[in-house]
Amino acid sequence: MIKRLQRIATHPAVKAGYLVLLVAAAAFYLARWGDRLPDLLDQVRPAWVGAAFVLSILSALVYSYIQYYVYHQLGAQPGYWTVFRIVTISQLGKYLPGKVLFAGNYYLFSREAGIKNVQIGASFIITMALWMLTASLCGLPVLSLLEPQFRYVILILPLLLALFIHPRFLKWLLNAVQRLLGRMRGTPGSEVQPADAVELTDLGAAFYLKAAFLYLATWALAGLGAYCCLAAFAPLSPAVYPLALASIALGTVGGFLALFAPVGLGVREGIGALILAPTVGADVALLGMVLLRGVTVATDLLLAMLAMIALGGSQGAAERESS
């Protein structure tokens, strides 16, 4: 059933239809705003846009540190800037429907850094689960605004994710995957060997609490960035911040889970506008979310470009040394 839904979500016709829908929606709002759009854009306050950009970069740096911290707790020893390259270049994979290249890039660049398969798998599962778990917690301020079914999802999801990353269950899952891959390769005896095993049971409560706190810090910075993008169009009360935090957290995760939407395009903006519109107005909510999209795209491209330049420089230096 899940595979069938995934095939439907990633089918070219679904992707094309979704992009047509986005273009139609953009045309509708351009026609609706028409003569008002230049006035709205003239009201943009650059200082708030600059603040949002700085906060987006800080959030990305903390996000890379989380991956670095988790890898070290799992026994891998990459440097921070190595993990920064892994994360920032992998993020570009989200810009294609299906997000397959995101996971693929994460795996390939991690392997290139000498990190073992089991460590990569454990890190990816733990970090993605904690990312979604903390996003659900950030969505609690808007719980009463959501439909009942979505309320239940936000309340139950953290519990399910916490069980999913329990060390004993996670170790069983990774070992099962290793055995399955061994059978697929025709090497039935290729279970996880003691030398390659990750002692997941050594990951205590302090590890999970620290990682969750760091994720909450990244969401807090992202929420401030969303608040700044809204404040670029109109003066806001600080009371809007919890709504901005919930909009970016729930919108980002919703966009990631929407396999048909490249980098969640349209999904994050829609969820954010729905949450924020009753408080700040539909125009400010939607324009703020669109501006935030521009800020995050600029951040992703800038950091990935810096990472690729650094990677190319280090590889060139290594080749010169070997010759």
PDB file of C-alpha atoms in Angstrom:
ATOM      1  CA  MET A   1       0.000   0.000   0.000  1.00  0.00           C
ATOM      2  CA  ILE A   2       2.769   2.454   0.961  1.00  0.00           C
ATOM      3  CA  LYS A   3       4.767   1.624  -2.168  1.00  0.00           C
ATOM      4  CA  ARG A   4       1.671   2.122  -4.312  1.00  0.00           C
ATOM      5  CA  LEU A   5       1.046   5.549  -2.760  1.00  0.00           C
ATOM      6  CA  GLN A   6       4.707   6.446  -3.274  1.00  0.00           C
ATOM      7  CA  ARG A   7       4.514   5.464  -6.962  1.00  0.00           C
ATOM      8  CA  ILE A   8       1.382   7.573  -7.365  1.00  0.00           C
ATOM      9  CA  ALA A   9       2.911  10.570  -5.564  1.00  0.00           C
ATOM     10  CA  THR A  10       6.081  10.463  -7.657  1.00  0.00           C
ATOM     11  CA  HIS A  11       4.366   9.719 -10.982  1.00  0.00           C
ATOM     12  CA  PRO A  12       5.316  12.280 -13.686  1.00  0.00           C
ATOM     13  CA  ALA A  13       1.638  13.116 -14.312  1.00  0.00           C
ATOM     14  CA  VAL A  14       1.124  13.937 -10.617  1.00  0.00           C
ATOM     15  CA  LYS A  15       4.240  16.133 -10.558  1.00  0.00           C
ATOM     16  CA  ALA A  16       3.217  17.919 -13.754  1.00  0.00           C
ATOM     17  CA  GLY A  17      -0.329  18.434 -12.466  1.00  0.00           C
ATOM     18  CA  TYR A  18       0.975  19.829  -9.200  1.00  0.00           C
ATOM     19  CA  LEU A  19       3.279  22.290 -10.977  1.00  0.00           C
ATOM     20  CA  VAL A  20       0.395  23.401 -13.224  1.00  0.00           C
ATOM     21  CA  LEU A  21      -1.688  23.944 -10.085  1.00  0.00           C
ATOM     22  CA  LEU A  22       1.085  26.072  -8.561  1.00  0.00           C
ATOM     23  CA  VAL A  23       1.343  28.187 -11.712  1.00  0.00           C
ATOM     24  CA  ALA A  24      -2.435  28.641 -11.769  1.00  0.00           C
ATOM     25  CA  ALA A  25      -2.460  29.647  -8.102  1.00  0.00           C
ATOM     26  CA  ALA A  26       0.367  32.142  -8.691  1.00  0.00           C
ATOM     27  CA  ALA A  27      -1.515  33.616 -11.656  1.00  0.00           C
ATOM     28  CA  PHE A  28      -4.684  33.865  -9.555  1.00  0.00           C
ATOM     29  CA  TYR A  29      -2.975  35.794  -6.773  1.00  0.00           C
ATOM     30  CA  LEU A  30      -1.152  38.067  -9.222  1.00  0.00           C
ATOM     31  CA  ALA A  31      -4.500  38.881 -10.838  1.00  0.00           C
ATOM     32  CA  ARG A  32      -6.104  39.354  -7.414  1.00  0.00           C
ATOM     33  CA  TRP A  33      -3.421  41.690  -6.124  1.00  0.00           C
ATOM     34  CA  GLY A  34      -2.807  43.353  -9.486  1.00  0.00           C
ATOM     35  CA  ASP A  35      -2.393  47.061  -8.795  1.00  0.00           C
ATOM     36  CA  ARG A  36      -1.762  46.426  -5.062  1.00  0.00           C
ATOM     37  CA  LEU A  37       1.347  44.290  -5.537  1.00  0.00           C
ATOM     38  CA  PRO A  38       3.772  47.179  -6.272  1.00  0.00           C
ATOM     39  CA  ASP A  39       2.535  48.988  -3.156  1.00  0.00           C
ATOM     40  CA  LEU A  40       2.954  45.848  -1.056  1.00  0.00           C
ATOM     41  CA  LEU A  41       6.484  45.315  -2.345  1.00  0.00           C
ATOM     42  CA  ASP A  42       7.365  48.960  -1.704  1.00  0.00           C
ATOM     43  CA  GLN A  43       6.459  48.405   1.939  1.00  0.00           C
ATOM     44  CA  VAL A  44       9.105  45.686   2.380  1.00  0.00           C
ATOM     45  CA  ARG A  45      11.610  46.658   5.063  1.00  0.00           C
ATOM     46  CA  PRO A  46      15.072  45.358   3.997  1.00  0.00           C
ATOM     47  CA  ALA A  47      16.434  45.177   7.544  1.00  0.00           C
ATOM     48  CA  TRP A  48      13.903  42.467   8.426  1.00  0.00           C
ATOM     49  CA  VAL A  49      14.781  40.529   5.267  1.00  0.00           C
ATOM     50  CA  GLY A  50      18.473  40.703   6.156  1.00  0.00           C
ATOM     51  CA  ALA A  51      17.722  39.500   9.688  1.00  0.00           C
ATOM     52  CA  ALA A  52      15.744  36.553   8.284  1.00  0.00           C
ATOM     53  CA  PHE A  53      18.685  35.619   6.044  1.00  0.00           C
ATOM     54  CA  VAL A  54      21.157  35.696   8.954  1.00  0.00           C
ATOM     55  CA  LEU A  55      18.826  33.590  11.107  1.00  0.00           C
ATOM     56  CA  SER A  56      18.409  31.082   8.267  1.00  0.00           C
ATOM     57  CA  ILE A  57      22.196  30.671   8.035  1.00  0.00           C
ATOM     58  CA  LEU A  58      22.521  30.241  11.814  1.00  0.00           C
ATOM     59  CA  SER A  59      19.772  27.623  11.761  1.00  0.00           C
ATOM     60  CA  ALA A  60      21.599  25.716   9.006  1.00  0.00           C
ATOM     61  CA  LEU A  61      24.878  25.805  10.971  1.00  0.00           C
ATOM     62  CA  VAL A  62      23.193  24.412  14.091  1.00  0.00           C
ATOM     63  CA  TYR A  63      21.476  21.762  11.954  1.00  0.00           C
ATOM     64  CA  SER A  64      24.882  20.650  10.624  1.00  0.00           C
ATOM     65  CA  TYR A  65      26.229  20.534  14.169  1.00  0.00           C
ATOM     66  CA  ILE A  66      23.427  18.140  15.152  1.00  0.00           C
ATOM     67  CA  GLN A  67      24.477  15.716  12.403  1.00  0.00           C
ATOM     68  CA  TYR A  68      28.103  16.098  13.543  1.00  0.00           C
ATOM     69  CA  TYR A  69      27.126  15.402  17.168  1.00  0.00           C
ATOM     70  CA  VAL A  70      25.044  12.329  16.279  1.00  0.00           C
ATOM     71  CA  TYR A  71      27.787  10.854  14.080  1.00  0.00           C
ATOM     72  CA  HIS A  72      30.338  11.239  16.883  1.00  0.00           C
ATOM     73  CA  GLN A  73      28.003   9.623  19.410  1.00  0.00           C
ATOM     74  CA  LEU A  74      27.651   6.680  16.996  1.00  0.00           C
ATOM     75  CA  GLY A  75      31.431   6.244  16.845  1.00  0.00           C
ATOM     76  CA  ALA A  76      32.206   8.031  13.564  1.00  0.00           C
ATOM     77  CA  GLN A  77      34.840  10.769  13.646  1.00  0.00           C
ATOM     78  CA  PRO A  78      34.225  13.231  10.771  1.00  0.00           C
ATOM     79  CA  GLY A  79      35.137  16.872  11.309  1.00  0.00           C
ATOM     80  CA  TYR A  80      32.435  19.519  11.572  1.00  0.00           C
ATOM     81  CA  TRP A  81      33.173  20.999   8.141  1.00  0.00           C
ATOM     82  CA  THR A  82      33.080  17.532   6.586  1.00  0.00           C
ATOM     83  CA  VAL A  83      29.582  17.037   8.006  1.00  0.00           C
ATOM     84  CA  PHE A  84      28.682  20.564   6.904  1.00  0.00           C
ATOM     85  CA  ARG A  85      29.546  19.580   3.308  1.00  0.00           C
ATOM     86  CA  ILE A  86      27.543  16.345   3.614  1.00  0.00           C
ATOM     87  CA  VAL A  87      24.464  18.163   4.908  1.00  0.00           C
ATOM     88  CA  THR A  88      24.469  21.261   2.721  1.00  0.00           C
ATOM     89  CA  ILE A  89      25.093  19.434  -0.560  1.00  0.00           C
ATOM     90  CA  SER A  90      22.568  16.722   0.368  1.00  0.00           C
ATOM     91  CA  GLN A  91      19.938  19.399   0.973  1.00  0.00           C
ATOM     92  CA  LEU A  92      19.937  20.198  -2.749  1.00  0.00           C
ATOM     93  CA  GLY A  93      18.380  16.759  -3.334  1.00  0.00           C
ATOM     94  CA  LYS A  94      15.158  18.048  -1.772  1.00  0.00           C
ATOM     95  CA  TYR A  95      14.670  20.330  -4.762  1.00  0.00           C
ATOM     96  CA  LEU A  96      13.681  17.345  -6.902  1.00  0.00           C
ATOM     97  CA  PRO A  97      10.334  15.525  -6.443  1.00  0.00           C
ATOM     98  CA  GLY A  98      10.506  12.379  -4.342  1.00  0.00           C
ATOM     99  CA  LYS A  99      13.475  13.587  -2.237  1.00  0.00           C
ATOM    100  CA  VAL A 100      15.354  10.432  -3.309  1.00  0.00           C
ATOM    101  CA  LEU A 101      18.499  12.390  -4.102  1.00  0.00           C
ATOM    102  CA  PHE A 102      18.456  13.887  -0.598  1.00  0.00           C
ATOM    103  CA  ALA A 103      18.867  10.478   1.025  1.00  0.00           C
ATOM    104  CA  GLY A 104      21.176   9.297  -1.766  1.00  0.00           C
ATOM    105  CA  ASN A 105      23.493  12.296  -1.439  1.00  0.00           C
ATOM    106  CA  TYR A 106      23.535  11.920   2.340  1.00  0.00           C
ATOM    107  CA  TYR A 107      24.608   8.297   1.997  1.00  0.00           C
ATOM    108  CA  LEU A 108      27.214   8.802  -0.753  1.00  0.00           C
ATOM    109  CA  PHE A 109      28.950  11.780   0.823  1.00  0.00           C
ATOM    110  CA  SER A 110      28.931  10.080   4.229  1.00  0.00           C
ATOM    111  CA  ARG A 111      30.525   6.958   2.745  1.00  0.00           C
ATOM    112  CA  GLU A 112      33.096   9.152   1.013  1.00  0.00           C
ATOM    113  CA  ALA A 113      33.972  10.541   4.449  1.00  0.00           C
ATOM    114  CA  GLY A 114      34.687   6.993   5.680  1.00  0.00           C
ATOM    115  CA  ILE A 115      31.516   6.565   7.743  1.00  0.00           C
ATOM    116  CA  LYS A 116      30.150   3.019   8.012  1.00  0.00           C
ATOM    117  CA  ASN A 117      26.800   1.937   6.586  1.00  0.00           C
ATOM    118  CA  VAL A 118      25.276   1.161   9.982  1.00  0.00           C
ATOM    119  CA  GLN A 119      26.356   4.538  11.353  1.00  0.00           C
ATOM    120  CA  ILE A 120      24.842   6.322   8.340  1.00  0.00           C
ATOM    121  CA  GLY A 121      21.558   4.424   8.679  1.00  0.00           C
ATOM    122  CA  ALA A 122      21.303   5.000  12.421  1.00  0.00           C
ATOM    123  CA  SER A 123      22.174   8.687  12.071  1.00  0.00           C
ATOM    124  CA  PHE A 124      19.653   9.258   9.284  1.00  0.00           C
ATOM    125  CA  ILE A 125      16.802   7.555  11.157  1.00  0.00           C
ATOM    126  CA  ILE A 126      17.557   9.232  14.499  1.00  0.00           C
ATOM    127  CA  THR A 127      17.967  12.731  13.082  1.00  0.00           C
ATOM    128  CA  MET A 128      14.906  12.591  10.827  1.00  0.00           C
ATOM    129  CA  ALA A 129      12.750  11.207  13.646  1.00  0.00           C
ATOM    130  CA  LEU A 130      13.902  13.870  16.114  1.00  0.00           C
ATOM    131  CA  TRP A 131      13.466  16.545  13.447  1.00  0.00           C
ATOM    132  CA  MET A 132       9.820  15.593  12.950  1.00  0.00           C
ATOM    133  CA  LEU A 133       9.221  14.982  16.660  1.00  0.00           C
ATOM    134  CA  THR A 134      10.417  18.457  17.656  1.00  0.00           C
ATOM    135  CA  ALA A 135       8.468  20.003  14.763  1.00  0.00           C
ATOM    136  CA  SER A 136       5.317  18.407  16.177  1.00  0.00           C
ATOM    137  CA  LEU A 137       6.084  19.930  19.574  1.00  0.00           C
ATOM    138  CA  CYS A 138       6.514  23.352  17.942  1.00  0.00           C
ATOM    139  CA  GLY A 139       3.068  22.922  16.381  1.00  0.00           C
ATOM    140  CA  LEU A 140       1.293  22.623  19.745  1.00  0.00           C
ATOM    141  CA  PRO A 141       0.479  26.389  19.948  1.00  0.00           C
ATOM    142  CA  VAL A 142      -1.876  26.051  16.952  1.00  0.00           C
ATOM    143  CA  LEU A 143      -3.469  22.765  17.993  1.00  0.00           C
ATOM    144  CA  SER A 144      -6.879  24.338  18.531  1.00  0.00           C
ATOM    145  CA  LEU A 145      -6.821  25.861  15.026  1.00  0.00           C
ATOM    146  CA  LEU A 146      -6.424  22.507  13.261  1.00  0.00           C
ATOM    147  CA  GLU A 147      -8.965  19.943  12.158  1.00  0.00           C
ATOM    148  CA  PRO A 148      -9.493  17.109  14.708  1.00  0.00           C
ATOM    149  CA  GLN A 149      -7.641  14.518  12.609  1.00  0.00           C
ATOM    150  CA  PHE A 150      -4.572  16.746  12.392  1.00  0.00           C
ATOM    151  CA  ARG A 151      -4.698  17.371  16.124  1.00  0.00           C
ATOM    152  CA  TYR A 152      -4.495  13.645  16.766  1.00  0.00           C
ATOM    153  CA  VAL A 153      -1.558  13.319  14.368  1.00  0.00           C
ATOM    154  CA  ILE A 154       0.410  16.054  16.145  1.00  0.00           C
ATOM    155  CA  LEU A 155      -0.329  14.535  19.554  1.00  0.00           C
ATOM    156  CA  ILE A 156       0.394  10.909  18.619  1.00  0.00           C
ATOM    157  CA  LEU A 157       3.327  11.435  16.227  1.00  0.00           C
ATOM    158  CA  PRO A 158       5.888  12.368  18.942  1.00  0.00           C
ATOM    159  CA  LEU A 159       5.042   9.202  20.895  1.00  0.00           C
ATOM    160  CA  LEU A 160       5.389   6.975  17.821  1.00  0.00           C
ATOM    161  CA  LEU A 161       8.677   8.599  16.800  1.00  0.00           C
ATOM    162  CA  ALA A 162      10.057   8.260  20.327  1.00  0.00           C
ATOM    163  CA  LEU A 163       9.279   4.531  20.241  1.00  0.00           C
ATOM    164  CA  PHE A 164      10.735   4.247  16.723  1.00  0.00           C
ATOM    165  CA  ILE A 165      14.152   5.577  17.795  1.00  0.00           C
ATOM    166  CA  HIS A 166      14.314   3.561  21.014  1.00  0.00           C
ATOM    167  CA  PRO A 167      17.818   2.010  20.979  1.00  0.00           C
ATOM    168  CA  ARG A 168      16.627  -1.596  21.150  1.00  0.00           C
ATOM    169  CA  PHE A 169      14.067  -1.224  18.356  1.00  0.00           C
ATOM    170  CA  LEU A 170      16.478   0.794  16.202  1.00  0.00           C
ATOM    171  CA  LYS A 171      19.235  -1.784  16.621  1.00  0.00           C
ATOM    172  CA  TRP A 172      16.833  -4.587  15.636  1.00  0.00           C
ATOM    173  CA  LEU A 173      15.706  -2.592  12.579  1.00  0.00           C
ATOM    174  CA  LEU A 174      19.238  -1.869  11.366  1.00  0.00           C
ATOM    175  CA  ASN A 175      20.326  -5.468  11.857  1.00  0.00           C
ATOM    176  CA  ALA A 176      17.265  -6.658   9.909  1.00  0.00           C
ATOM    177  CA  VAL A 177      18.140  -4.301   7.040  1.00  0.00           C
ATOM    178  CA  GLN A 178      21.726  -5.559   7.041  1.00  0.00           C
ATOM    179  CA  ARG A 179      20.571  -9.170   6.844  1.00  0.00           C
ATOM    180  CA  LEU A 180      18.118  -8.331   4.048  1.00  0.00           C
ATOM    181  CA  LEU A 181      20.818  -6.578   2.025  1.00  0.00           C
ATOM    182  CA  GLY A 182      23.120  -9.517   2.588  1.00  0.00           C
ATOM    183  CA  ARG A 183      20.547 -11.922   1.163  1.00  0.00           C
ATOM    184  CA  MET A 184      19.893  -9.622  -1.814  1.00  0.00           C
ATOM    185  CA  ARG A 185      23.629  -9.622  -2.579  1.00  0.00           C
ATOM    186  CA  GLY A 186      23.758 -13.392  -2.337  1.00  0.00           C
ATOM    187  CA  THR A 187      25.825 -13.398   0.856  1.00  0.00           C
ATOM    188  CA  PRO A 188      23.451 -14.835   3.490  1.00  0.00           C
ATOM    189  CA  GLY A 189      26.049 -14.690   6.251  1.00  0.00           C
ATOM    190  CA  SER A 190      26.639 -10.962   6.020  1.00  0.00           C
ATOM    191  CA  GLU A 191      24.912  -9.918   9.204  1.00  0.00           C
ATOM    192  CA  VAL A 192      26.327  -7.028  11.180  1.00  0.00           C
ATOM    193  CA  GLN A 193      29.705  -8.134  12.494  1.00  0.00           C
ATOM    194  CA  PRO A 194      30.761  -7.215  16.039  1.00  0.00           C
ATOM    195  CA  ALA A 195      33.485  -4.913  14.721  1.00  0.00           C
ATOM    196  CA  ASP A 196      30.935  -2.993  12.635  1.00  0.00           C
ATOM    197  CA  ALA A 197      28.040  -2.993  15.079  1.00  0.00           C
ATOM    198  CA  VAL A 198      26.883   0.279  16.596  1.00  0.00           C
ATOM    199  CA  GLU A 199      26.224   0.080  20.313  1.00  0.00           C
ATOM    200  CA  LEU A 200      22.894   1.864  20.126  1.00  0.00           C
ATOM    201  CA  THR A 201      22.038   0.805  23.658  1.00  0.00           C
ATOM    202  CA  ASP A 202      24.830   3.160  24.804  1.00  0.00           C
ATOM    203  CA  LEU A 203      22.823   6.134  23.513  1.00  0.00           C
ATOM    204  CA  GLY A 204      21.237   7.201  26.768  1.00  0.00           C
ATOM    205  CA  ALA A 205      18.569   9.741  27.626  1.00  0.00           C
ATOM    206  CA  ALA A 206      21.142  12.550  27.774  1.00  0.00           C
ATOM    207  CA  PHE A 207      22.011  11.996  24.090  1.00  0.00           C
ATOM    208  CA  TYR A 208      18.389  12.173  22.951  1.00  0.00           C
ATOM    209  CA  LEU A 209      17.611  15.163  25.164  1.00  0.00           C
ATOM    210  CA  LYS A 210      20.603  17.122  23.869  1.00  0.00           C
ATOM    211  CA  ALA A 211      19.810  16.304  20.246  1.00  0.00           C
ATOM    212  CA  ALA A 212      16.144  17.251  20.759  1.00  0.00           C
ATOM    213  CA  PHE A 213      17.162  20.512  22.449  1.00  0.00           C
ATOM    214  CA  LEU A 214      19.426  21.372  19.517  1.00  0.00           C
ATOM    215  CA  TYR A 215      16.600  20.651  17.071  1.00  0.00           C
ATOM    216  CA  LEU A 216      14.298  22.902  19.101  1.00  0.00           C
ATOM    217  CA  ALA A 217      16.994  25.581  18.819  1.00  0.00           C
ATOM    218  CA  THR A 218      17.040  25.245  15.013  1.00  0.00           C
ATOM    219  CA  TRP A 219      13.242  25.491  14.903  1.00  0.00           C
ATOM    220  CA  ALA A 220      13.374  28.530  17.213  1.00  0.00           C
ATOM    221  CA  LEU A 221      15.799  30.248  14.813  1.00  0.00           C
ATOM    222  CA  ALA A 222      13.660  29.246  11.831  1.00  0.00           C
ATOM    223  CA  GLY A 223      10.585  30.602  13.614  1.00  0.00           C
ATOM    224  CA  LEU A 224      12.365  33.913  14.184  1.00  0.00           C
ATOM    225  CA  GLY A 225      13.223  33.942  10.473  1.00  0.00           C
ATOM    226  CA  ALA A 226       9.560  33.422   9.591  1.00  0.00           C
ATOM    227  CA  TYR A 227       8.584  36.201  12.016  1.00  0.00           C
ATOM    228  CA  CYS A 228      11.100  38.567  10.364  1.00  0.00           C
ATOM    229  CA  CYS A 229       9.688  37.777   6.905  1.00  0.00           C
ATOM    230  CA  LEU A 230       6.199  38.662   8.131  1.00  0.00           C
ATOM    231  CA  ALA A 231       7.459  41.777   9.904  1.00  0.00           C
ATOM    232  CA  ALA A 232       9.060  42.892   6.620  1.00  0.00           C
ATOM    233  CA  PHE A 233       5.541  43.636   5.343  1.00  0.00           C
ATOM    234  CA  ALA A 234       3.779  44.920   8.472  1.00  0.00           C
ATOM    235  CA  PRO A 235       4.502  45.720  12.139  1.00  0.00           C
ATOM    236  CA  LEU A 236       3.812  42.690  14.315  1.00  0.00           C
ATOM    237  CA  SER A 237       3.280  41.932  17.973  1.00  0.00           C
ATOM    238  CA  PRO A 238       5.739  39.495  19.609  1.00  0.00           C
ATOM    239  CA  ALA A 239       2.661  37.355  20.331  1.00  0.00           C
ATOM    240  CA  VAL A 240       2.725  36.319  16.652  1.00  0.00           C
ATOM    241  CA  TYR A 241       6.042  34.465  17.142  1.00  0.00           C
ATOM    242  CA  PRO A 242       4.515  31.153  18.408  1.00  0.00           C
ATOM    243  CA  LEU A 243       2.301  31.093  15.306  1.00  0.00           C
ATOM    244  CA  ALA A 244       5.283  31.825  13.058  1.00  0.00           C
ATOM    245  CA  LEU A 245       7.191  28.997  14.758  1.00  0.00           C
ATOM    246  CA  ALA A 246       4.313  26.556  14.303  1.00  0.00           C
ATOM    247  CA  SER A 247       3.821  27.586  10.674  1.00  0.00           C
ATOM    248  CA  ILE A 248       7.445  26.982   9.668  1.00  0.00           C
ATOM    249  CA  ALA A 249       7.743  23.736  11.658  1.00  0.00           C
ATOM    250  CA  LEU A 250       4.522  22.090  10.476  1.00  0.00           C
ATOM    251  CA  GLY A 251       4.813  23.552   6.976  1.00  0.00           C
ATOM    252  CA  THR A 252       8.381  22.302   6.488  1.00  0.00           C
ATOM    253  CA  VAL A 253       7.618  18.759   7.651  1.00  0.00           C
ATOM    254  CA  GLY A 254       4.395  18.696   5.633  1.00  0.00           C
ATOM    255  CA  GLY A 255       6.290  19.825   2.553  1.00  0.00           C
ATOM    256  CA  PHE A 256       8.951  17.169   3.102  1.00  0.00           C
ATOM    257  CA  LEU A 257       6.347  14.416   3.369  1.00  0.00           C
ATOM    258  CA  ALA A 258       4.638  15.632   0.172  1.00  0.00           C
ATOM    259  CA  LEU A 259       6.774  13.595  -2.233  1.00  0.00           C
ATOM    260  CA  PHE A 260       5.208  15.220  -5.302  1.00  0.00           C
ATOM    261  CA  ALA A 261       6.323  18.730  -4.233  1.00  0.00           C
ATOM    262  CA  PRO A 262       9.963  19.698  -4.891  1.00  0.00           C
ATOM    263  CA  VAL A 263      11.362  20.963  -1.562  1.00  0.00           C
ATOM    264  CA  GLY A 264       7.747  21.207  -0.355  1.00  0.00           C
ATOM    265  CA  LEU A 265       7.073  24.087  -2.750  1.00  0.00           C
ATOM    266  CA  GLY A 266       3.541  25.355  -2.242  1.00  0.00           C
ATOM    267  CA  VAL A 267       2.802  22.986   0.639  1.00  0.00           C
ATOM    268  CA  ARG A 268       4.832  24.884   3.236  1.00  0.00           C
ATOM    269  CA  GLU A 269       3.474  28.193   1.998  1.00  0.00           C
ATOM    270  CA  GLY A 270      -0.115  26.919   2.077  1.00  0.00           C
ATOM    271  CA  ILE A 271       0.131  25.496   5.596  1.00  0.00           C
ATOM    272  CA  GLY A 272       1.897  28.609   6.859  1.00  0.00           C
ATOM    273  CA  ALA A 273      -0.648  30.959   5.305  1.00  0.00           C
ATOM    274  CA  LEU A 274      -3.552  28.974   6.763  1.00  0.00           C
ATOM    275  CA  ILE A 275      -2.064  29.174  10.256  1.00  0.00           C
ATOM    276  CA  LEU A 276      -1.078  32.847  10.074  1.00  0.00           C
ATOM    277  CA  ALA A 277      -3.889  34.413   8.014  1.00  0.00           C
ATOM    278  CA  PRO A 278      -6.441  34.736  10.870  1.00  0.00           C
ATOM    279  CA  THR A 279      -3.910  36.779  12.879  1.00  0.00           C
ATOM    280  CA  VAL A 280      -1.849  38.808  10.373  1.00  0.00           C
ATOM    281  CA  GLY A 281      -4.158  38.824   7.365  1.00  0.00           C
ATOM    282  CA  ALA A 282      -4.102  36.701   4.218  1.00  0.00           C
ATOM    283  CA  ASP A 283      -1.919  39.085   2.191  1.00  0.00           C
ATOM    284  CA  VAL A 284       0.831  39.434   4.800  1.00  0.00           C
ATOM    285  CA  ALA A 285       0.722  35.707   5.627  1.00  0.00           C
ATOM    286  CA  LEU A 286       1.147  34.566   2.023  1.00  0.00           C
ATOM    287  CA  LEU A 287       3.708  37.209   1.047  1.00  0.00           C
ATOM    288  CA  GLY A 288       5.679  36.460   4.215  1.00  0.00           C
ATOM    289  CA  MET A 289       5.751  32.748   3.410  1.00  0.00           C
ATOM    290  CA  VAL A 290       6.811  33.442  -0.189  1.00  0.00           C
ATOM    291  CA  LEU A 291       9.585  35.738   1.038  1.00  0.00           C
ATOM    292  CA  LEU A 292      10.684  33.060   3.516  1.00  0.00           C
ATOM    293  CA  ARG A 293      10.893  30.588   0.623  1.00  0.00           C
ATOM    294  CA  GLY A 294      13.203  32.968  -1.209  1.00  0.00           C
ATOM    295  CA  VAL A 295      15.376  33.370   1.885  1.00  0.00           C
ATOM    296  CA  THR A 296      15.709  29.606   2.458  1.00  0.00           C
ATOM    297  CA  VAL A 297      16.469  28.918  -1.215  1.00  0.00           C
ATOM    298  CA  ALA A 298      19.175  31.602  -1.172  1.00  0.00           C
ATOM    299  CA  THR A 299      20.608  30.097   2.043  1.00  0.00           C
ATOM    300  CA  ASP A 300      20.624  26.551   0.655  1.00  0.00           C
ATOM    301  CA  LEU A 301      22.302  27.607  -2.591  1.00  0.00           C
ATOM    302  CA  LEU A 302      24.886  29.827  -0.875  1.00  0.00           C
ATOM    303  CA  LEU A 303      25.937  27.218   1.701  1.00  0.00           C
ATOM    304  CA  ALA A 304      25.987  24.386  -0.858  1.00  0.00           C
ATOM    305  CA  MET A 305      28.102  26.503  -3.216  1.00  0.00           C
ATOM    306  CA  LEU A 306      30.581  27.290  -0.417  1.00  0.00           C
ATOM    307  CA  ALA A 307      30.698  23.597   0.518  1.00  0.00           C
ATOM    308  CA  MET A 308      31.357  22.537  -3.093  1.00  0.00           C
ATOM    309  CA  ILE A 309      34.091  25.171  -3.488  1.00  0.00           C
ATOM    310  CA  ALA A 310      35.728  23.935  -0.280  1.00  0.00           C
ATOM    311  CA  LEU A 311      35.345  20.311  -1.419  1.00  0.00           C
ATOM    312  CA  GLY A 312      36.907  21.071  -4.795  1.00  0.00           C
ATOM    313  CA  GLY A 313      39.784  22.901  -3.127  1.00  0.00           C
ATOM    314  CA  SER A 314      40.519  20.052  -0.713  1.00  0.00           C
ATOM    315  CA  GLN A 315      40.377  17.468  -3.493  1.00  0.00           C
ATOM    316  CA  GLY A 316      42.732  19.556  -5.636  1.00  0.00           C
ATOM    317  CA  ALA A 317      45.175  19.872  -2.750  1.00  0.00           C
ATOM    318  CA  ALA A 318      45.040  16.108  -2.168  1.00  0.00           C
ATOM    319  CA  GLU A 319      45.765  15.431  -5.850  1.00  0.00           C
ATOM    320  CA  ARG A 320      48.732  17.813  -5.828  1.00  0.00           C
ATOM    321  CA  GLU A 321      50.141  16.108  -2.738  1.00  0.00           C
ATOM    322  CA  SER A 322      49.753  12.629  -4.275  1.00  0.00           C
ATOM    323  CA  SER A 323      51.516  13.738  -7.465  1.00  0.00           C
TER     324      SER A 323
END
